[in-house]
Amino acid sequence: MSGVAVSAHLRYFPTKLLAVRGIVEQSNTTSPYDLVGAVTLTTAKLDVEYEMRRSMSWLSSIKFTLEDYAKQKYSARRLEINGGPRLRFNRWLSMDVTGGYAQRFVNGAAPFEKYSQVYGLVSVVLAR
């Protein structure tokens, strides 16, 4: 699979405690479905981080993805919203607790189903 991937990233800091990040990207990839050679994915994502204390931040994001299948009369759209706190124990160790909702919409007679998903995630990061 060959193709061009395009990405744009913008960071904005309206205050000392608030960070806003926006990402728009487009890429091509192979498709797992029969009779489809390629999928074009276009994604827009907005992240917001509010530093409540030096050791605690609140994170939230919203992401919208368009899935366009080459030479097919169907496509899909995916919307994901999530958020939660990030606890920093020291310079190397932090923990994220995230809750979110994702939904996939299908346009046309696609070989896959639409879905809704509610999820929770706890992650521990050890960084140097």
PDB file of C-alpha atoms in Angstrom:
ATOM      1  CA  MET A   1       0.000   0.000   0.000  1.00  0.00           C
ATOM      2  CA  SER A   2       1.427   3.344  -0.937  1.00  0.00           C
ATOM      3  CA  GLY A   3      -0.034   6.769  -0.469  1.00  0.00           C
ATOM      4  CA  VAL A   4       0.379  10.118   1.136  1.00  0.00           C
ATOM      5  CA  ALA A   5      -0.387  10.746   4.803  1.00  0.00           C
ATOM      6  CA  VAL A   6      -1.143  14.327   5.799  1.00  0.00           C
ATOM      7  CA  SER A   7      -1.238  15.628   9.367  1.00  0.00           C
ATOM      8  CA  ALA A   8      -1.645  19.036  11.030  1.00  0.00           C
ATOM      9  CA  HIS A   9      -1.165  19.693  14.747  1.00  0.00           C
ATOM     10  CA  LEU A  10      -1.983  22.901  16.631  1.00  0.00           C
ATOM     11  CA  ARG A  11      -1.303  23.665  20.313  1.00  0.00           C
ATOM     12  CA  TYR A  12      -2.829  26.619  22.115  1.00  0.00           C
ATOM     13  CA  PHE A  13      -2.300  27.679  25.736  1.00  0.00           C
ATOM     14  CA  PRO A  14      -4.969  30.281  26.636  1.00  0.00           C
ATOM     15  CA  THR A  15      -3.902  30.308  30.313  1.00  0.00           C
ATOM     16  CA  LYS A  16      -1.053  28.859  32.379  1.00  0.00           C
ATOM     17  CA  LEU A  17      -3.274  25.963  33.484  1.00  0.00           C
ATOM     18  CA  LEU A  18      -5.169  25.173  30.262  1.00  0.00           C
ATOM     19  CA  ALA A  19      -3.829  23.487  27.124  1.00  0.00           C
ATOM     20  CA  VAL A  20      -5.828  22.885  23.940  1.00  0.00           C
ATOM     21  CA  ARG A  21      -4.538  20.658  21.154  1.00  0.00           C
ATOM     22  CA  GLY A  22      -6.085  20.072  17.762  1.00  0.00           C
ATOM     23  CA  ILE A  23      -5.061  17.387  15.290  1.00  0.00           C
ATOM     24  CA  VAL A  24      -6.308  16.776  11.749  1.00  0.00           C
ATOM     25  CA  GLU A  25      -4.877  13.908   9.733  1.00  0.00           C
ATOM     26  CA  GLN A  26      -5.623  11.869   6.651  1.00  0.00           C
ATOM     27  CA  SER A  27      -4.089   8.550   5.674  1.00  0.00           C
ATOM     28  CA  ASN A  28      -4.657   5.514   3.460  1.00  0.00           C
ATOM     29  CA  THR A  29      -4.516   1.940   4.630  1.00  0.00           C
ATOM     30  CA  THR A  30      -5.509  -1.505   3.412  1.00  0.00           C
ATOM     31  CA  SER A  31      -8.986  -2.813   4.124  1.00  0.00           C
ATOM     32  CA  PRO A  32      -9.811  -6.111   5.856  1.00  0.00           C
ATOM     33  CA  TYR A  33     -13.015  -6.470   3.787  1.00  0.00           C
ATOM     34  CA  ASP A  34     -13.431  -8.354   0.498  1.00  0.00           C
ATOM     35  CA  LEU A  35     -13.576  -6.333  -2.743  1.00  0.00           C
ATOM     36  CA  VAL A  36     -12.065  -3.270  -1.028  1.00  0.00           C
ATOM     37  CA  GLY A  37      -8.450  -2.389  -1.708  1.00  0.00           C
ATOM     38  CA  ALA A  38      -7.996   0.743   0.360  1.00  0.00           C
ATOM     39  CA  VAL A  39      -9.578   2.858   3.059  1.00  0.00           C
ATOM     40  CA  THR A  40      -9.064   6.597   3.426  1.00  0.00           C
ATOM     41  CA  LEU A  41      -9.209   7.663   7.074  1.00  0.00           C
ATOM     42  CA  THR A  42      -9.761  11.338   7.889  1.00  0.00           C
ATOM     43  CA  THR A  43      -9.576  12.171  11.601  1.00  0.00           C
ATOM     44  CA  ALA A  44     -10.139  15.381  13.555  1.00  0.00           C
ATOM     45  CA  LYS A  45      -9.347  15.391  17.289  1.00  0.00           C
ATOM     46  CA  LEU A  46      -9.557  18.067  19.975  1.00  0.00           C
ATOM     47  CA  ASP A  47      -7.783  17.539  23.336  1.00  0.00           C
ATOM     48  CA  VAL A  48      -8.172  19.739  26.405  1.00  0.00           C
ATOM     49  CA  GLU A  49      -6.005  19.495  29.538  1.00  0.00           C
ATOM     50  CA  TYR A  50      -6.634  21.505  32.693  1.00  0.00           C
ATOM     51  CA  GLU A  51      -3.921  21.381  35.356  1.00  0.00           C
ATOM     52  CA  MET A  52      -5.852  21.495  38.620  1.00  0.00           C
ATOM     53  CA  ARG A  53      -2.777  20.973  40.802  1.00  0.00           C
ATOM     54  CA  ARG A  54       0.837  20.226  40.062  1.00  0.00           C
ATOM     55  CA  SER A  55       0.135  16.524  40.571  1.00  0.00           C
ATOM     56  CA  MET A  56      -3.353  16.336  38.990  1.00  0.00           C
ATOM     57  CA  SER A  57      -4.791  17.263  35.602  1.00  0.00           C
ATOM     58  CA  TRP A  58      -8.187  16.739  33.991  1.00  0.00           C
ATOM     59  CA  LEU A  59      -8.066  15.486  30.412  1.00  0.00           C
ATOM     60  CA  SER A  60     -10.841  15.314  27.836  1.00  0.00           C
ATOM     61  CA  SER A  61     -10.989  14.739  24.113  1.00  0.00           C
ATOM     62  CA  ILE A  62     -13.404  14.421  21.240  1.00  0.00           C
ATOM     63  CA  LYS A  63     -12.473  12.611  18.037  1.00  0.00           C
ATOM     64  CA  PHE A  64     -14.353  12.240  14.745  1.00  0.00           C
ATOM     65  CA  THR A  65     -13.190   9.842  12.022  1.00  0.00           C
ATOM     66  CA  LEU A  66     -14.468   9.389   8.460  1.00  0.00           C
ATOM     67  CA  GLU A  67     -13.820   5.976   6.871  1.00  0.00           C
ATOM     68  CA  ASP A  68     -14.174   6.055   3.079  1.00  0.00           C
ATOM     69  CA  TYR A  69     -13.810   2.728   1.274  1.00  0.00           C
ATOM     70  CA  ALA A  70     -12.420   2.888  -2.275  1.00  0.00           C
ATOM     71  CA  LYS A  71     -14.903   2.180  -5.096  1.00  0.00           C
ATOM     72  CA  GLN A  72     -17.673   1.157  -2.690  1.00  0.00           C
ATOM     73  CA  LYS A  73     -21.075   2.685  -2.018  1.00  0.00           C
ATOM     74  CA  TYR A  74     -20.701   2.596   1.745  1.00  0.00           C
ATOM     75  CA  SER A  75     -18.716   4.475   4.363  1.00  0.00           C
ATOM     76  CA  ALA A  76     -18.532   4.806   8.121  1.00  0.00           C
ATOM     77  CA  ARG A  77     -18.255   7.607  10.649  1.00  0.00           C
ATOM     78  CA  ARG A  78     -16.919   7.215  14.196  1.00  0.00           C
ATOM     79  CA  LEU A  79     -17.353   9.614  17.119  1.00  0.00           C
ATOM     80  CA  GLU A  80     -15.480   9.181  20.399  1.00  0.00           C
ATOM     81  CA  ILE A  81     -15.662  11.294  23.568  1.00  0.00           C
ATOM     82  CA  ASN A  82     -13.593  10.595  26.683  1.00  0.00           C
ATOM     83  CA  GLY A  83     -12.193  12.206  29.791  1.00  0.00           C
ATOM     84  CA  GLY A  84     -10.799  11.727  33.255  1.00  0.00           C
ATOM     85  CA  PRO A  85      -8.013  12.656  35.671  1.00  0.00           C
ATOM     86  CA  ARG A  86      -4.258  12.173  35.340  1.00  0.00           C
ATOM     87  CA  LEU A  87      -2.445  11.727  38.649  1.00  0.00           C
ATOM     88  CA  ARG A  88       1.303  12.370  38.722  1.00  0.00           C
ATOM     89  CA  PHE A  89       3.047  10.648  41.619  1.00  0.00           C
ATOM     90  CA  ASN A  90       6.539  11.855  40.677  1.00  0.00           C
ATOM     91  CA  ARG A  91       8.506  12.750  37.534  1.00  0.00           C
ATOM     92  CA  TRP A  92       8.493   9.156  36.274  1.00  0.00           C
ATOM     93  CA  LEU A  93       5.195   7.668  37.411  1.00  0.00           C
ATOM     94  CA  SER A  94       1.652   8.731  36.536  1.00  0.00           C
ATOM     95  CA  MET A  95      -1.788   7.145  36.312  1.00  0.00           C
ATOM     96  CA  ASP A  96      -4.726   7.964  34.013  1.00  0.00           C
ATOM     97  CA  VAL A  97      -8.331   7.027  34.755  1.00  0.00           C
ATOM     98  CA  THR A  98     -10.421   7.445  31.617  1.00  0.00           C
ATOM     99  CA  GLY A  99     -14.102   6.962  30.863  1.00  0.00           C
ATOM    100  CA  GLY A 100     -15.502   7.295  27.390  1.00  0.00           C
ATOM    101  CA  TYR A 101     -18.165   6.696  24.786  1.00  0.00           C
ATOM    102  CA  ALA A 102     -17.690   5.722  21.134  1.00  0.00           C
ATOM    103  CA  GLN A 103     -20.240   5.265  18.371  1.00  0.00           C
ATOM    104  CA  ARG A 104     -19.839   4.132  14.764  1.00  0.00           C
ATOM    105  CA  PHE A 105     -22.369   5.101  12.116  1.00  0.00           C
ATOM    106  CA  VAL A 106     -22.655   3.235   8.802  1.00  0.00           C
ATOM    107  CA  ASN A 107     -23.803   4.723   5.492  1.00  0.00           C
ATOM    108  CA  GLY A 108     -24.931   2.232   2.843  1.00  0.00           C
ATOM    109  CA  ALA A 109     -24.985  -1.570   2.783  1.00  0.00           C
ATOM    110  CA  ALA A 110     -21.627  -2.128   4.478  1.00  0.00           C
ATOM    111  CA  PRO A 111     -20.210  -5.551   5.473  1.00  0.00           C
ATOM    112  CA  PHE A 112     -19.840  -4.333   9.065  1.00  0.00           C
ATOM    113  CA  GLU A 113     -22.286  -3.231  11.751  1.00  0.00           C
ATOM    114  CA  LYS A 114     -22.737   0.060  13.529  1.00  0.00           C
ATOM    115  CA  TYR A 115     -22.013  -0.009  17.255  1.00  0.00           C
ATOM    116  CA  SER A 116     -22.039   1.977  20.482  1.00  0.00           C
ATOM    117  CA  GLN A 117     -19.471   1.467  23.212  1.00  0.00           C
ATOM    118  CA  VAL A 118     -19.030   2.717  26.772  1.00  0.00           C
ATOM    119  CA  TYR A 119     -15.627   2.030  28.278  1.00  0.00           C
ATOM    120  CA  GLY A 120     -13.360   2.642  31.236  1.00  0.00           C
ATOM    121  CA  LEU A 121      -9.591   2.448  31.300  1.00  0.00           C
ATOM    122  CA  VAL A 122      -6.945   2.674  34.009  1.00  0.00           C
ATOM    123  CA  SER A 123      -3.377   3.071  32.776  1.00  0.00           C
ATOM    124  CA  VAL A 124      -0.084   3.464  34.606  1.00  0.00           C
ATOM    125  CA  VAL A 125       2.801   5.196  32.821  1.00  0.00           C
ATOM    126  CA  LEU A 126       6.428   4.775  33.800  1.00  0.00           C
ATOM    127  CA  ALA A 127       8.522   7.267  31.830  1.00  0.00           C
ATOM    128  CA  ARG A 128      12.024   8.498  32.089  1.00  0.00           C
TER     129      ARG A 128
END
